[in-house]
Coordinates of C-alpha atoms in Angstrom, one line a residue:
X30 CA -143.0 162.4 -24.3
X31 CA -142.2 164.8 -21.7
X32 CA -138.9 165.8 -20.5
X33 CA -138.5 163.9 -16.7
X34 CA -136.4 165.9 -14.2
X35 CA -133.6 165.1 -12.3
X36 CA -133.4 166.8 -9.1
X37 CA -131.5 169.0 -7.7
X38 CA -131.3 167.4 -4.2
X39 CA -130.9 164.3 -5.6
X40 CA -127.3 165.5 -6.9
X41 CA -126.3 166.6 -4.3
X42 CA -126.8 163.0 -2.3
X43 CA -124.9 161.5 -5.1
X44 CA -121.9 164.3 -5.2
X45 CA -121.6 165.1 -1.7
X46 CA -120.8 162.2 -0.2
X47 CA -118.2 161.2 -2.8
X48 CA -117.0 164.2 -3.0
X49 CA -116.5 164.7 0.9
X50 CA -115.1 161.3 1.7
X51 CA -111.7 161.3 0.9
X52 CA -111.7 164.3 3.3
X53 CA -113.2 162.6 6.2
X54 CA -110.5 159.9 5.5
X55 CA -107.3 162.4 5.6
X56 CA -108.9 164.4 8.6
X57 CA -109.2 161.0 10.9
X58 CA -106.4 160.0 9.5
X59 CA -104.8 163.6 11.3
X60 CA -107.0 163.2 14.6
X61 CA -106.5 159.2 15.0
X62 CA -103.0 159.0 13.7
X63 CA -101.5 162.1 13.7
X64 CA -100.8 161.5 10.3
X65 CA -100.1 164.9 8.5
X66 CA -99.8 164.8 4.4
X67 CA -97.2 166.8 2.3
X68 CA -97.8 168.0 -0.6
X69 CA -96.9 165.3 -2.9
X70 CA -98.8 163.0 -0.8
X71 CA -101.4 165.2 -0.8
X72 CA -101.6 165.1 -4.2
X73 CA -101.1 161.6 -5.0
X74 CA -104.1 161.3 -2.3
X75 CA -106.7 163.7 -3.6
X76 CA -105.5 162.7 -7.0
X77 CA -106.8 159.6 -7.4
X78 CA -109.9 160.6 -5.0
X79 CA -110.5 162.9 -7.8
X80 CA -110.1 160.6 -10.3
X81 CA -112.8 157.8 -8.6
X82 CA -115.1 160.6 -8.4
X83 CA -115.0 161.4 -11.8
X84 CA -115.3 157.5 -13.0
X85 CA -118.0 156.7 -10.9
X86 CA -119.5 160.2 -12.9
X87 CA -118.9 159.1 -16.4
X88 CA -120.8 155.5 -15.4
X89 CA -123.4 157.0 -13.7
X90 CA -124.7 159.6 -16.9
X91 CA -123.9 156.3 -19.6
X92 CA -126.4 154.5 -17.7
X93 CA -128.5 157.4 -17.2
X94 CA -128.4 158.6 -21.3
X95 CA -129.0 154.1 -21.9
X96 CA -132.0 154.4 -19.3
X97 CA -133.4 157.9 -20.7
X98 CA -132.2 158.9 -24.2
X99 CA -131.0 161.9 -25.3
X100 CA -131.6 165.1 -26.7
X101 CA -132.1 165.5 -30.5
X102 CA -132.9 161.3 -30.4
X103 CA -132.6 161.4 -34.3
X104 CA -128.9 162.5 -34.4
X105 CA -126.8 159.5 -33.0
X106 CA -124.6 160.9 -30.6
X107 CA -120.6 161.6 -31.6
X108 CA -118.1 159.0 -30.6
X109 CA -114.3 159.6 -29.6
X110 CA -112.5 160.0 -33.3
X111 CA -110.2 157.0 -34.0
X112 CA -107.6 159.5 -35.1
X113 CA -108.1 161.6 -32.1
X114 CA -108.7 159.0 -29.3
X115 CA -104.9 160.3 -28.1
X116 CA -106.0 163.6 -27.4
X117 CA -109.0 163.1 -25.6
X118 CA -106.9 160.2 -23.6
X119 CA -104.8 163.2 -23.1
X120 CA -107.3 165.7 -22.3
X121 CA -109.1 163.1 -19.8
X122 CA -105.2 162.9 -17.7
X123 CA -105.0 166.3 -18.0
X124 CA -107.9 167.5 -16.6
X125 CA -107.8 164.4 -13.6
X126 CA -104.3 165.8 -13.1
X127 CA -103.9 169.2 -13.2
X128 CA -106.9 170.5 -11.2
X129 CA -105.8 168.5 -8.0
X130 CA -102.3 169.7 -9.0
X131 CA -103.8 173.0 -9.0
X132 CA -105.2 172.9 -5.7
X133 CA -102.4 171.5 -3.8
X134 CA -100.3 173.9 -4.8
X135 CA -102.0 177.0 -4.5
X136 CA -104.5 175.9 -1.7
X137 CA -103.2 172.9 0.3
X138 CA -101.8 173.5 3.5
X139 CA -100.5 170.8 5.1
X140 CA -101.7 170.9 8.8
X141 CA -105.0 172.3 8.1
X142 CA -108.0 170.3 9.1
X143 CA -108.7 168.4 6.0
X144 CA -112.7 167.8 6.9
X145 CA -113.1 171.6 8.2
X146 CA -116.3 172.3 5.8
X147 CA -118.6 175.3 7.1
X148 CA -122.4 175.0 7.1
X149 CA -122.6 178.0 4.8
X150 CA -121.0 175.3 2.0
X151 CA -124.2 175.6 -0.2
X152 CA -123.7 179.5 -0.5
X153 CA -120.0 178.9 -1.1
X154 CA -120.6 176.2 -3.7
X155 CA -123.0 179.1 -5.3
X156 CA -121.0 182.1 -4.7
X157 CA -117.6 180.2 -6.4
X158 CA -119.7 178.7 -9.4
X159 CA -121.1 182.3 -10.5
X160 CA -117.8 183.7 -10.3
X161 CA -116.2 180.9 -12.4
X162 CA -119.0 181.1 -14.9
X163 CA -117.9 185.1 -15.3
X164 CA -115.0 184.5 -15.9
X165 CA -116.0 181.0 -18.2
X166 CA -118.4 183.2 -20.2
X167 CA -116.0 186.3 -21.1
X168 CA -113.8 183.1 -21.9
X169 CA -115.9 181.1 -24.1
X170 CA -117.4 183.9 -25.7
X171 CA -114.2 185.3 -26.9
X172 CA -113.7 181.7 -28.2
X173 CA -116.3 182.2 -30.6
X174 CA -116.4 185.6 -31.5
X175 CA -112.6 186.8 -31.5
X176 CA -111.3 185.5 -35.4
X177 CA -107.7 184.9 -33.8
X178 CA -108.7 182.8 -31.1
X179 CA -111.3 180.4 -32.4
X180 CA -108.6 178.0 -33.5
X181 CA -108.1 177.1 -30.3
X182 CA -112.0 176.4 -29.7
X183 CA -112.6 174.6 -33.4
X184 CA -111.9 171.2 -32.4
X185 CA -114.4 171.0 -29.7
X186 CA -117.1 172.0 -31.4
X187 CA -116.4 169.4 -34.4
X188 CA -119.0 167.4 -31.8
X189 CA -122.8 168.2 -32.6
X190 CA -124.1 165.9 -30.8
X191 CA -121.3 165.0 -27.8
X192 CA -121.0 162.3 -24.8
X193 CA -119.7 162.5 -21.6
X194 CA -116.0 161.4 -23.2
X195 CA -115.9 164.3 -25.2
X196 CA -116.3 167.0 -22.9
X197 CA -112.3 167.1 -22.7
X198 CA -112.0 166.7 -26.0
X199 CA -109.9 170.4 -27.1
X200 CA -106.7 171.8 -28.2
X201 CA -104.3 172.1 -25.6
X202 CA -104.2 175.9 -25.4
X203 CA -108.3 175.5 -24.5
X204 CA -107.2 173.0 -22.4
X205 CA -105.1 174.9 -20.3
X206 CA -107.7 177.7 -19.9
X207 CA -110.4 175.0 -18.9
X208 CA -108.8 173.1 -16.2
X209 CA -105.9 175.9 -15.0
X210 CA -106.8 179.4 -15.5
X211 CA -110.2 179.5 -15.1
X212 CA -110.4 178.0 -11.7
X213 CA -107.6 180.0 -10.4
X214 CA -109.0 183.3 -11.5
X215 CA -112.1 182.1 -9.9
X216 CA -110.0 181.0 -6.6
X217 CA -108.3 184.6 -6.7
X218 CA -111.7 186.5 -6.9
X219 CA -113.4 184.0 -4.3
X220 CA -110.3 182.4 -1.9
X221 CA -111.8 179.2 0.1
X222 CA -109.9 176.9 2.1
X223 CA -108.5 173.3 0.3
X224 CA -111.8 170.8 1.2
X225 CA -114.0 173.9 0.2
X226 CA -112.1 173.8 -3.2
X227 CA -111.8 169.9 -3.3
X228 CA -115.6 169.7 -3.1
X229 CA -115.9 172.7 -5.7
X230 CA -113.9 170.7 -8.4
X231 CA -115.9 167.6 -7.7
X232 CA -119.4 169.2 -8.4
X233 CA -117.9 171.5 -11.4
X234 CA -116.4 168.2 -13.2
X235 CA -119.7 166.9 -12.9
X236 CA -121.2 169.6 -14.3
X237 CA -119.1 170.1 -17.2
X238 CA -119.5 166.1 -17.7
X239 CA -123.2 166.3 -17.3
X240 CA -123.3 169.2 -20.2
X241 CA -121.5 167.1 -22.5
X242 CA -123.9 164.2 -21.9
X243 CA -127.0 165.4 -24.0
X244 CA -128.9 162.8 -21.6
X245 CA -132.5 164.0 -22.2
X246 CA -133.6 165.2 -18.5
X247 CA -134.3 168.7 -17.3
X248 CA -131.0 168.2 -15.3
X249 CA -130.1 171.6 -13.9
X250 CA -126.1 172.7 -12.2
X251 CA -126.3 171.3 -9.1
X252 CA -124.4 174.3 -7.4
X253 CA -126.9 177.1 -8.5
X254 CA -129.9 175.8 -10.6
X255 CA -132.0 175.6 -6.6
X256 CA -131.8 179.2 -6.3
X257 CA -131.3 180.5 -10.0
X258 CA -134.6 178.7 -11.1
X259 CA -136.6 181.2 -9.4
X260 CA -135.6 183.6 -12.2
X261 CA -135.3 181.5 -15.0
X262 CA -131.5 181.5 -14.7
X263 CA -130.4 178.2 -14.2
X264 CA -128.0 176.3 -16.8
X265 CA -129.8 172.6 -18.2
X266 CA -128.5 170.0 -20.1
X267 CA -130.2 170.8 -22.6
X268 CA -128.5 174.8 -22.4
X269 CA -125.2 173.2 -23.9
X270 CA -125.7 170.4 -26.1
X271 CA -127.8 173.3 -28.0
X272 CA -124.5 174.9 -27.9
X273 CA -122.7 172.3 -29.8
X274 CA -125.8 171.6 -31.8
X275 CA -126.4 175.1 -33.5
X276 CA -123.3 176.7 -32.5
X277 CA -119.6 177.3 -34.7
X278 CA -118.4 181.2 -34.8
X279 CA -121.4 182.5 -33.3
X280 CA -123.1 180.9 -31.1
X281 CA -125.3 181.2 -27.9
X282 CA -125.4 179.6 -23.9
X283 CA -121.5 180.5 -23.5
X284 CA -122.6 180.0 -20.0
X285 CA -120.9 176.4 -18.2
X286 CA -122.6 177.0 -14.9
X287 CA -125.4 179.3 -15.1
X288 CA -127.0 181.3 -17.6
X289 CA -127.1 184.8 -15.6
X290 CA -124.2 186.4 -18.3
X291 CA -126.3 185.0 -21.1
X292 CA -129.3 186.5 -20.2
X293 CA -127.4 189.6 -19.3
X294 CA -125.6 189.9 -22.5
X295 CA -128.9 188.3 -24.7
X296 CA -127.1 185.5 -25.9
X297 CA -129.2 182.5 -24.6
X298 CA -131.2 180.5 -26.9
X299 CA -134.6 178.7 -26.2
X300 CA -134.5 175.5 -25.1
X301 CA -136.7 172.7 -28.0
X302 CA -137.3 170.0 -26.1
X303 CA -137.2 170.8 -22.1
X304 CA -139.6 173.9 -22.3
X305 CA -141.3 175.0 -19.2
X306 CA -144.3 173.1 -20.9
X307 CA -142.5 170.1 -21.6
X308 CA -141.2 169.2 -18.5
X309 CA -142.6 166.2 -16.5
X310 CA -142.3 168.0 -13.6
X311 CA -144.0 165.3 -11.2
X312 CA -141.8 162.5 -12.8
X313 CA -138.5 162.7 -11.0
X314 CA -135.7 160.4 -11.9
X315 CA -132.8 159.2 -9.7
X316 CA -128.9 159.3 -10.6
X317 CA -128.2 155.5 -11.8

């Protein structure tokens, strides 16, 4: 059968709201209350807001891989190791903890309108994923092809066939460079204000998520695929779990966001199942 599609629009009318409510909250909270938050309120606020979000994600793409199967349908999908149902308990707080962490202390300011969002967001969303996916694909690349660093990259890519739960599922030192450095180099390059950057980190967890989920859809990143698919750029589903499928030292689609630096650097590799051909394009399927 052919691949349905998941569009981009309807993403967004699942991630933006969610992602933009706890904002609304805090900001009429400061105009009706004259309530102001410091930063360890602040965090213990968008916090949890971030950890909802990325709940109500996980749920959403188990029903959605239940409702529509997955890529590579004779593989069964990996399940969280017994022995290792620690670390990805540890990589799931890690990565619901640190990025808000992250962003309060480098971005908060306390004061600030907290619902002071610009109508160029789409172009910021855009502009901030590409950079991060630079910086993600000198990253991951490295990973793979560097002898002394792959080590740290090994255990992730014990998954052939992943889920949702085991997109966290690394060594601590990959860890680090997933949910710390990474954004911040892309914060540094690209500097937006804290609900610009809340609402960044709520569609790139849900992008990473959704790569992880093998579910089998032509399910582009929400933050780019709109404009990248005009030149055959944008980042699938599909782009990553071939990752994991085919890849170990070398590999191909280092890309998390995009594949511009793949294509740029000729490491992409076709897609099997969601070919141009393939795609349902007229059968478009709604986030569950």
């Amino acid at each position: 059968a052919k691949v349905p599609v998941l569009r981009v629009r309807d993403q967004w009318m699942w991630v933006l709201p969610r992602a933009v409510l706890p904002l609304i909250v805090h900001g009429r909270a400061q105009t009706l209350l004259a309530l102001e938050l410091g930063p360890v309120a602040a965090f213990v606020f968008y916090a949890l807001a971030f950890i909802l979000f990325s709940s109500s994600a996980v749920q959403a793409m188990t029903r959605m891989g239940a409702a529509y199967g997955y890529f590579d349908d004779t593989a069964a999908r990996n399940n969280v190791p017994d022995a290792q149902s620690w670390r990805v308990l540890g990589g799931v707080a890690a990565t619901l903890l640190v990025r808000p962490l992250l962003g309060v202390a480098v971005v908060y300011r306390q004061g600030a309108p907290a619902a002071e969002l610009s109508l160029l967001l789409p172009l910021q969303l855009f502009v901030y994923s590409c950079v991060l996916d630079a910086w993600y694909y000198a990253y991951h690349r490295a990973m793979h092809e560097v002898p002394w660093l792959w080590r740290f990259h090994r255990l992730h890519h014990v998954a052939k066939h992943p889920t949702v739960l085991l997109s966290p599922f690394a060594d601590g030192e990959q860890e680090l460079m997933d949910i710390l450095v990474m954004p911040l180099l892309a914060w540094a390059c690209f500097p937006v204000n804290f609900p610009t950057w809340h609402v960044c980190q709520c569609f790139v967890v849900f992008t990473e998520l959704a790569g992880h989920s093998g579910v089998r859809l032509h399910w582009a990143a929400p933050m780019t695929g709109a404009v990248l698919r005009a030149f055959g750029l944008e980042l699938v589903v599909e782009d990553h779990d071939m990752h994991h499928r085919h890849g170990w030292r070398t590999s191909a689609n280092y890309g998390k966001q995009t594949r511009i630096y793949d294509t740029l650097f000729g490491t992409t590799r076709p897609r099997a199942e969601g070919t141009d051909e393939h795609v349902d394009w007229a059968r478009a399927v709604p986030m569950l």
